[in-house]
PDB file of C-alpha atoms in Angstrom:
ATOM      1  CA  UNK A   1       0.000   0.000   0.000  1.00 56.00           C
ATOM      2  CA  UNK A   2       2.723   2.368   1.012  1.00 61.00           C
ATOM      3  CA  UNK A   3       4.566   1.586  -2.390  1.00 89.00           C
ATOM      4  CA  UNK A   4       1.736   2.776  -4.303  1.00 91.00           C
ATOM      5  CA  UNK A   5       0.777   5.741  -2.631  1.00 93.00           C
ATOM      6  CA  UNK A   6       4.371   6.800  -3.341  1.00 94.00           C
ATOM      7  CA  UNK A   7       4.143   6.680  -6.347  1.00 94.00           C
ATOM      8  CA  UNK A   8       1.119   7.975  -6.790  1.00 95.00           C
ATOM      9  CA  UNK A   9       2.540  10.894  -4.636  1.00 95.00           C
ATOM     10  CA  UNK A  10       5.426  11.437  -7.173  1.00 95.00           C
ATOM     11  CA  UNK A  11       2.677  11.294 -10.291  1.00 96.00           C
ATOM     12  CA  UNK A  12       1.096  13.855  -8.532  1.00 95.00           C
ATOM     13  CA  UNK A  13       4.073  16.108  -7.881  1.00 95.00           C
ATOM     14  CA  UNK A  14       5.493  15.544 -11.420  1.00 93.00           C
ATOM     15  CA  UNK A  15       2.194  16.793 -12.722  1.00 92.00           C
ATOM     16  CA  UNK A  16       0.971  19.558 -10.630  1.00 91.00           C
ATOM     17  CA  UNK A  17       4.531  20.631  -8.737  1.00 91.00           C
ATOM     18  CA  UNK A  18       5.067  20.626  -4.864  1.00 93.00           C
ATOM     19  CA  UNK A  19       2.314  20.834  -2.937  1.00 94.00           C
ATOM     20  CA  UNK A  20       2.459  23.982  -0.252  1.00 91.00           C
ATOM     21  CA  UNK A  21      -0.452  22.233   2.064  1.00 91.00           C
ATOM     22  CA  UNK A  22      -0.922  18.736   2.793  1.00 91.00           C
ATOM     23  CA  UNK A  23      -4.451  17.853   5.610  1.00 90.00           C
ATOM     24  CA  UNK A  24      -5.351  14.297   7.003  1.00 90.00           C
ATOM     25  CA  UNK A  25      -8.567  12.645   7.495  1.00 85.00           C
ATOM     26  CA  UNK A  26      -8.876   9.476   9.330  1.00 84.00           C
ATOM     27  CA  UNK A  27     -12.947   7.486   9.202  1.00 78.00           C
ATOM     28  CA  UNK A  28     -13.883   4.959  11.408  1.00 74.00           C
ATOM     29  CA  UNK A  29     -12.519   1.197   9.940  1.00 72.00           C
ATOM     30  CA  UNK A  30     -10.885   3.108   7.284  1.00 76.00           C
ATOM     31  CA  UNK A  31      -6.995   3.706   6.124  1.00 83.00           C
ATOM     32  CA  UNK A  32      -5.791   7.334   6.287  1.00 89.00           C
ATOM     33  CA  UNK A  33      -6.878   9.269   3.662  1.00 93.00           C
ATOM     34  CA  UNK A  34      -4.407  12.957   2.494  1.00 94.00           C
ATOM     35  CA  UNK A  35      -6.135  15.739   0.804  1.00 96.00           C
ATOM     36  CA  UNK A  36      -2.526  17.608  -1.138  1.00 96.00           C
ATOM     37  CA  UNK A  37      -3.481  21.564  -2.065  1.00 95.00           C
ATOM     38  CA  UNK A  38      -1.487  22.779  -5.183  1.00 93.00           C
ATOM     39  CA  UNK A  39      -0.973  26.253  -6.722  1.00 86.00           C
ATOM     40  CA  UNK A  40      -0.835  25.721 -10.356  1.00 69.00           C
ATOM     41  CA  UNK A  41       2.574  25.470 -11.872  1.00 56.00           C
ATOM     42  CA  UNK A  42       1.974  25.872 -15.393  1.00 58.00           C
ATOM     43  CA  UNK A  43       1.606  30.254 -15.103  1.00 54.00           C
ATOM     44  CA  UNK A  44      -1.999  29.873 -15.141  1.00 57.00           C
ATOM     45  CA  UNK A  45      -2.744  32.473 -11.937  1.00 63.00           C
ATOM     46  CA  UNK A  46      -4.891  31.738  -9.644  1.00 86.00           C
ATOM     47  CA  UNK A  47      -6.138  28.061  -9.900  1.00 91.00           C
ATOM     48  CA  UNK A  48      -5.652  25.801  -6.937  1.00 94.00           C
ATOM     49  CA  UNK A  49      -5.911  22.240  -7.121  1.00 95.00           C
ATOM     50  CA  UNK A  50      -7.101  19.598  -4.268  1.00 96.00           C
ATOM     51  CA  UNK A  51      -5.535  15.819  -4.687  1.00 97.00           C
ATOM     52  CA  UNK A  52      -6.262  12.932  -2.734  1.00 97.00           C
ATOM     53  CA  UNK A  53      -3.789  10.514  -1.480  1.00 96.00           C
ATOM     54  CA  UNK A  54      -4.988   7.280  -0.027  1.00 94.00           C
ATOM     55  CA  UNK A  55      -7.956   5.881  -1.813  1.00 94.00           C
ATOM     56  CA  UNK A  56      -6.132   3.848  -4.378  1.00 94.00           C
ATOM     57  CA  UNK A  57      -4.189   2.407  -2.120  1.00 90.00           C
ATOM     58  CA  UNK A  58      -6.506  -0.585  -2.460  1.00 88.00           C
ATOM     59  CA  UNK A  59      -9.099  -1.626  -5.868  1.00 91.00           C
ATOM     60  CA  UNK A  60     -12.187  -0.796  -5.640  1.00 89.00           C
ATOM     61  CA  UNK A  61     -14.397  -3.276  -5.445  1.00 81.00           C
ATOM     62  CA  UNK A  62     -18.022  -3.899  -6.855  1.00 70.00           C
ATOM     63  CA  UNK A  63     -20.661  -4.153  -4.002  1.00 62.00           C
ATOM     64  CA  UNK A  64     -22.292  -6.867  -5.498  1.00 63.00           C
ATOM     65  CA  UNK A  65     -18.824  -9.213  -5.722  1.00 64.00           C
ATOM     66  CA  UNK A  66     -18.708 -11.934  -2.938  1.00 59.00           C
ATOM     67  CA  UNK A  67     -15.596 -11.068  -2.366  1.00 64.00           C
ATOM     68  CA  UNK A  68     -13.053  -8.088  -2.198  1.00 64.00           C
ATOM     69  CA  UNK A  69     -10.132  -9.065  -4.435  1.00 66.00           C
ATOM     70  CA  UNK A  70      -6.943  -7.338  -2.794  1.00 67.00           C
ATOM     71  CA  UNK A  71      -4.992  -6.971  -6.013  1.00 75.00           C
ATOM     72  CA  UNK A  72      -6.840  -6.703  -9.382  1.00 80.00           C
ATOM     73  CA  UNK A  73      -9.706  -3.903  -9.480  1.00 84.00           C
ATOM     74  CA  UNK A  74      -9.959   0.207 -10.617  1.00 92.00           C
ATOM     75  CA  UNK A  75      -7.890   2.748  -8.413  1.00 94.00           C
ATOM     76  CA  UNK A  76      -8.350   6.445  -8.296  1.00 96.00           C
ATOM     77  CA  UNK A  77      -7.730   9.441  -7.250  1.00 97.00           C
ATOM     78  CA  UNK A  78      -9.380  12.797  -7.267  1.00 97.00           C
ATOM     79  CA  UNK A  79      -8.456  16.072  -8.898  1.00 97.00           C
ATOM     80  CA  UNK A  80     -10.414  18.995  -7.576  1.00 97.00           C
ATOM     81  CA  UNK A  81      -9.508  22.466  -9.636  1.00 95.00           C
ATOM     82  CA  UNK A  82     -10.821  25.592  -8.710  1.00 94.00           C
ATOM     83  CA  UNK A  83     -10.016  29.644  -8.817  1.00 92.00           C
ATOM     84  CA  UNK A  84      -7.948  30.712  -5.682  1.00 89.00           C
ATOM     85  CA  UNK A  85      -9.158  33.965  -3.507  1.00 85.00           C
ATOM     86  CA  UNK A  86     -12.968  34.158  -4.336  1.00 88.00           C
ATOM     87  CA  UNK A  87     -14.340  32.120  -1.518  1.00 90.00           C
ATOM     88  CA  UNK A  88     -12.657  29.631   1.125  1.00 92.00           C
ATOM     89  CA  UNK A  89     -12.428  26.757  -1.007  1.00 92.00           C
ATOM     90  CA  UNK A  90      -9.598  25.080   1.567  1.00 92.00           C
ATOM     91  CA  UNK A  91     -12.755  23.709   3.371  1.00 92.00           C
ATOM     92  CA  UNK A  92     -13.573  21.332   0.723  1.00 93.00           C
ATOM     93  CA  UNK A  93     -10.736  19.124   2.310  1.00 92.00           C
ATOM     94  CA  UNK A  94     -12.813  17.336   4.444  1.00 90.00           C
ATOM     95  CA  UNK A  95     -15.578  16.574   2.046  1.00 93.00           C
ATOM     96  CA  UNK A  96     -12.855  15.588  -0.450  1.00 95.00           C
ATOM     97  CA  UNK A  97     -11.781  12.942   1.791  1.00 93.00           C
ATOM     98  CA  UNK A  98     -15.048  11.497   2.776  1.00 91.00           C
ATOM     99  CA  UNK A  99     -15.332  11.085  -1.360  1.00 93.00           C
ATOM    100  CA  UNK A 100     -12.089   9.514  -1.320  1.00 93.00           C
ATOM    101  CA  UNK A 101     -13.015   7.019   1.168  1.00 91.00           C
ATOM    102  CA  UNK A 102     -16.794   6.032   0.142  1.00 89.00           C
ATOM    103  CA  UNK A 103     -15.048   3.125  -1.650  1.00 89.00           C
ATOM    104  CA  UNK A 104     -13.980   1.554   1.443  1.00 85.00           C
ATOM    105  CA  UNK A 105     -17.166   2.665   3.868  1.00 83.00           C
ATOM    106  CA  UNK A 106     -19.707   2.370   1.204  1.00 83.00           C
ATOM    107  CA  UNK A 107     -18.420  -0.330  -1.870  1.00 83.00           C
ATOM    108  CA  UNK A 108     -18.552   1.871  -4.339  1.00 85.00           C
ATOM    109  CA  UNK A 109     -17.004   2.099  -7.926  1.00 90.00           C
ATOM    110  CA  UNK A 110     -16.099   5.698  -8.511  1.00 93.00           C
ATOM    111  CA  UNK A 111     -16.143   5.847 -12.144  1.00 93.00           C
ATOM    112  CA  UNK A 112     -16.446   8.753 -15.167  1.00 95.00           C
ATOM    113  CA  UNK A 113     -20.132   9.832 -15.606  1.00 95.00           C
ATOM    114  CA  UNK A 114     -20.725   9.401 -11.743  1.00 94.00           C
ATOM    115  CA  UNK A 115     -22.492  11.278  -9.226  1.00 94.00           C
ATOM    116  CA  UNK A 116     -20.867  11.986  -6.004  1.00 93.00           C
ATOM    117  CA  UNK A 117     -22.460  13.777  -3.094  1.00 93.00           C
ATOM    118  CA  UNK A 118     -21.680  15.136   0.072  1.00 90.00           C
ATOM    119  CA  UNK A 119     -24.940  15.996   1.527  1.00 90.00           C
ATOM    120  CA  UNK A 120     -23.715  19.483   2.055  1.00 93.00           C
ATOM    121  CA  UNK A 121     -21.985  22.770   0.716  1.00 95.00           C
ATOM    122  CA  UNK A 122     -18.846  21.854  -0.420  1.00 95.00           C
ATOM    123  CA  UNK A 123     -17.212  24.889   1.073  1.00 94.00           C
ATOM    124  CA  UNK A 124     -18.877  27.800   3.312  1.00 93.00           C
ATOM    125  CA  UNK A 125     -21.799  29.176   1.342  1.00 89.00           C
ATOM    126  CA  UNK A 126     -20.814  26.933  -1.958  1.00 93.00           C
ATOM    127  CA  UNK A 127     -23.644  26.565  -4.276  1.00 93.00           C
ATOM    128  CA  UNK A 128     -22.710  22.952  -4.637  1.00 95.00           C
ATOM    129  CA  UNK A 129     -23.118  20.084  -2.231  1.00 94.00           C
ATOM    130  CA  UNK A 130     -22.298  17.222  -5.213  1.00 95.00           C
ATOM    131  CA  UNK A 131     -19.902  16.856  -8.139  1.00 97.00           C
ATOM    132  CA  UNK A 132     -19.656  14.920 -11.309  1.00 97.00           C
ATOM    133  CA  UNK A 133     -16.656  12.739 -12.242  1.00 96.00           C
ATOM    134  CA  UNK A 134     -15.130  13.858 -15.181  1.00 95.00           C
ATOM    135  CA  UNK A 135     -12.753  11.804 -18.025  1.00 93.00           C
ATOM    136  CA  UNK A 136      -9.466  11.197 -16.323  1.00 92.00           C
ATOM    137  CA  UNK A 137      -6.184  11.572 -18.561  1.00 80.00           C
ATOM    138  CA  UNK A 138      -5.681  15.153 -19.325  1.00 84.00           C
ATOM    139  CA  UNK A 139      -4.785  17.024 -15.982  1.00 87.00           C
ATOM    140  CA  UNK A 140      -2.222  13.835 -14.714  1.00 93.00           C
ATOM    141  CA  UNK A 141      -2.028  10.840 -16.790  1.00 93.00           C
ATOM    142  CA  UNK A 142      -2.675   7.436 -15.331  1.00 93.00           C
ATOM    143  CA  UNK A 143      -0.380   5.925 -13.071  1.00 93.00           C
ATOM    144  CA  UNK A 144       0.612   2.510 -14.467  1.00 92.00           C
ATOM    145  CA  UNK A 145       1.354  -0.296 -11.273  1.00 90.00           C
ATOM    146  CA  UNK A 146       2.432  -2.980 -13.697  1.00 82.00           C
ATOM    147  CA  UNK A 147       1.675  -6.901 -12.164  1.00 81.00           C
ATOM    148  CA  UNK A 148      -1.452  -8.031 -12.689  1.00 84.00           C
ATOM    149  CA  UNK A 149      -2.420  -4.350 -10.895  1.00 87.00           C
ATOM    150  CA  UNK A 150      -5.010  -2.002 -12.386  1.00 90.00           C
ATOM    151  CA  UNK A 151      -3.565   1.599 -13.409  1.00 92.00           C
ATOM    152  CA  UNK A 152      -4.635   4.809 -11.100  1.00 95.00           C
ATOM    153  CA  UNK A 153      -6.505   6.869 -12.449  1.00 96.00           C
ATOM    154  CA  UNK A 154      -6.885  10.593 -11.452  1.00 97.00           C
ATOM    155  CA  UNK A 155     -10.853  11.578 -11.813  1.00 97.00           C
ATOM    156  CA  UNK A 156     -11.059  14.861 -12.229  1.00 97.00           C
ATOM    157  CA  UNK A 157     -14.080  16.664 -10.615  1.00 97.00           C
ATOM    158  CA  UNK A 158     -16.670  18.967 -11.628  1.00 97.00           C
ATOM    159  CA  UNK A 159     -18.559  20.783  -8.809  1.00 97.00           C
ATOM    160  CA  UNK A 160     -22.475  20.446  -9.709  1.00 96.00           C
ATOM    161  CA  UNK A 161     -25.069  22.598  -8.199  1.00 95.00           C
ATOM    162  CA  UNK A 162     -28.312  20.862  -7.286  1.00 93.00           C
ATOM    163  CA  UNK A 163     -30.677  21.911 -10.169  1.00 94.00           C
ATOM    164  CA  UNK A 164     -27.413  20.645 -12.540  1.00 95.00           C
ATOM    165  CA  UNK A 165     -27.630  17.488 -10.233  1.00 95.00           C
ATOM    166  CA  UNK A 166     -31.248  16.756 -10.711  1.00 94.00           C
ATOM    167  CA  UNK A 167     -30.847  17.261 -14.649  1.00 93.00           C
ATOM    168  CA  UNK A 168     -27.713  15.400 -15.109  1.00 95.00           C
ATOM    169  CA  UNK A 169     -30.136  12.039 -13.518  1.00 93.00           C
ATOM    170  CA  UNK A 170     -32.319  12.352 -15.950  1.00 94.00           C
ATOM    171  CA  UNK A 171     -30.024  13.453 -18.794  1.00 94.00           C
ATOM    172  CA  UNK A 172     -27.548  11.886 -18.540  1.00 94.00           C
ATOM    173  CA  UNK A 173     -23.329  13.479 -17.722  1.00 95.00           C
ATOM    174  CA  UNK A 174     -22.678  13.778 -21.279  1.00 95.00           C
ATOM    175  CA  UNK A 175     -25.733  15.627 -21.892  1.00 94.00           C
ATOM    176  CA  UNK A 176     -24.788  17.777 -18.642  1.00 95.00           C
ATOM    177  CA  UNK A 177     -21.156  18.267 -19.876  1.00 95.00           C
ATOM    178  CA  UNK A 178     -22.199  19.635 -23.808  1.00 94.00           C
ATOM    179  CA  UNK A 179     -24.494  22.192 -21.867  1.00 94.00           C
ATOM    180  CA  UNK A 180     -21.566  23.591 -19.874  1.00 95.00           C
ATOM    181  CA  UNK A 181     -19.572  23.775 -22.921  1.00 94.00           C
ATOM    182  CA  UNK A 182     -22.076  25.080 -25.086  1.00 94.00           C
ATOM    183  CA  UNK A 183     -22.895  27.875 -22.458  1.00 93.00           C
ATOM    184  CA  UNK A 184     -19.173  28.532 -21.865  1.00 93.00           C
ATOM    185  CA  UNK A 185     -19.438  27.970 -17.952  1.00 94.00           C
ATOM    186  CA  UNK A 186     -16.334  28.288 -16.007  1.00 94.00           C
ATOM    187  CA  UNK A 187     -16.388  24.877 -13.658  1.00 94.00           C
ATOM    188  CA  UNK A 188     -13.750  26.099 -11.443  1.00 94.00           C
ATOM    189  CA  UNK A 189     -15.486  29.539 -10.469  1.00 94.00           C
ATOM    190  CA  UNK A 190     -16.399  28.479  -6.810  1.00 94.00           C
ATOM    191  CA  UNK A 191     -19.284  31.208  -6.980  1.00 93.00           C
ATOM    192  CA  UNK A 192     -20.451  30.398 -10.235  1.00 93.00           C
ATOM    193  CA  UNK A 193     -24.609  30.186 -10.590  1.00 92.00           C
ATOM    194  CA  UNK A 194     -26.054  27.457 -12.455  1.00 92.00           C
ATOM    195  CA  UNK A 195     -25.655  26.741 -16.077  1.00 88.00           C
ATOM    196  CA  UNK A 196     -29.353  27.574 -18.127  1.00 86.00           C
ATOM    197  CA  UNK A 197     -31.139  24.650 -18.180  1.00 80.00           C
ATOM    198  CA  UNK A 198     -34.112  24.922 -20.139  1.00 72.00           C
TER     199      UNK A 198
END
């Protein structure tokens, strides 16, 4: 376990630089789980990014499987990106973790086109209490383990406010995704209102 969350650790720095603020979150019957805040390298002012370290420390496993296979299974890990200064976004550690560990306390299969929610603001006064797991690949490429090991993946996320939550179950995240674009919505505004959806 340790030898993976190293590396996923150095993925992480290789991609997004050194983190300046690193938080721990420990559940109830679960492993530790590390939410790591960068400032974007890359020149591009003013975006911060959230990281977790710890859920792919073990597959995810379906719920319905009789039985947890310690080796073979998806791994993840979640990307949060938002702009820096317009609201106290460093509060979304906490809920971050509890996200990264829902595959241990709950059985679930985080996965692209998924729903997660927190069951409350995701910050102070945040207009969004769930997100929707985006395509992974572009922000930090997938972490290959080698063995008979699944790759990590890094799952971006893309906060949703609750009218875009409601339409995305009957839509579909696709559907959701070609609004934003269409509308030219900024996902990492951490103020931003609700994309039209008539």
């Amino acid at each position: 376990m340790e030898d993976v969350l190293a590396l996923v650790e150095a993925r992480l720095r290789t991609a997004l630089g050194e983190p300046d603020a690193r938080a721990a979150v420990t559940f109830l019957g679960t492993d530790r789980i590390e939410v790591l805040r960068f400032v974007d390298p890359s020149g591009e002012a003013g975006i911060v990014r959230y990281a977790t370290l710890g859920m792919s420390a073990h597959p995810m496993t379906d719920p319905t499987a009789a039985l947890a296979d310690p080796v073979q299974g998806p791994r993840a890990e979640l990307v949060l990106s938002v702009r820096a200064g317009l609201a106290d976004t460093d509060k979304v550690l906490r809920p971050l973790a509890v996200l990264a560990a829902s595959p241990q306390v709950e059985g679930v299969v985080v996965a692209p086109g998924a729903s997660l929610d927190v069951g409350g603001p995701l910050w102070p006064a945040a207009p969004f209490s769930s997100v929707l797991v985006a395509e992974p690949g572009g922000l930090v490429e997938d972490l290959e383990l080698g063995g008979q090991m699944d790759p990590v993946r890094f799952l971006p996320l893309l906060p949703m406010t609750s009218n875009e939550a409601a339409w995305k179950r009957v839509h579909g995240a696709q559907e959701l995704q070609e609004r934003w674009l269409s509308r030219g919505t900024d996902l990492r505004d951490p103020l931003r209102r609700s994309v039209t959806l008539d």
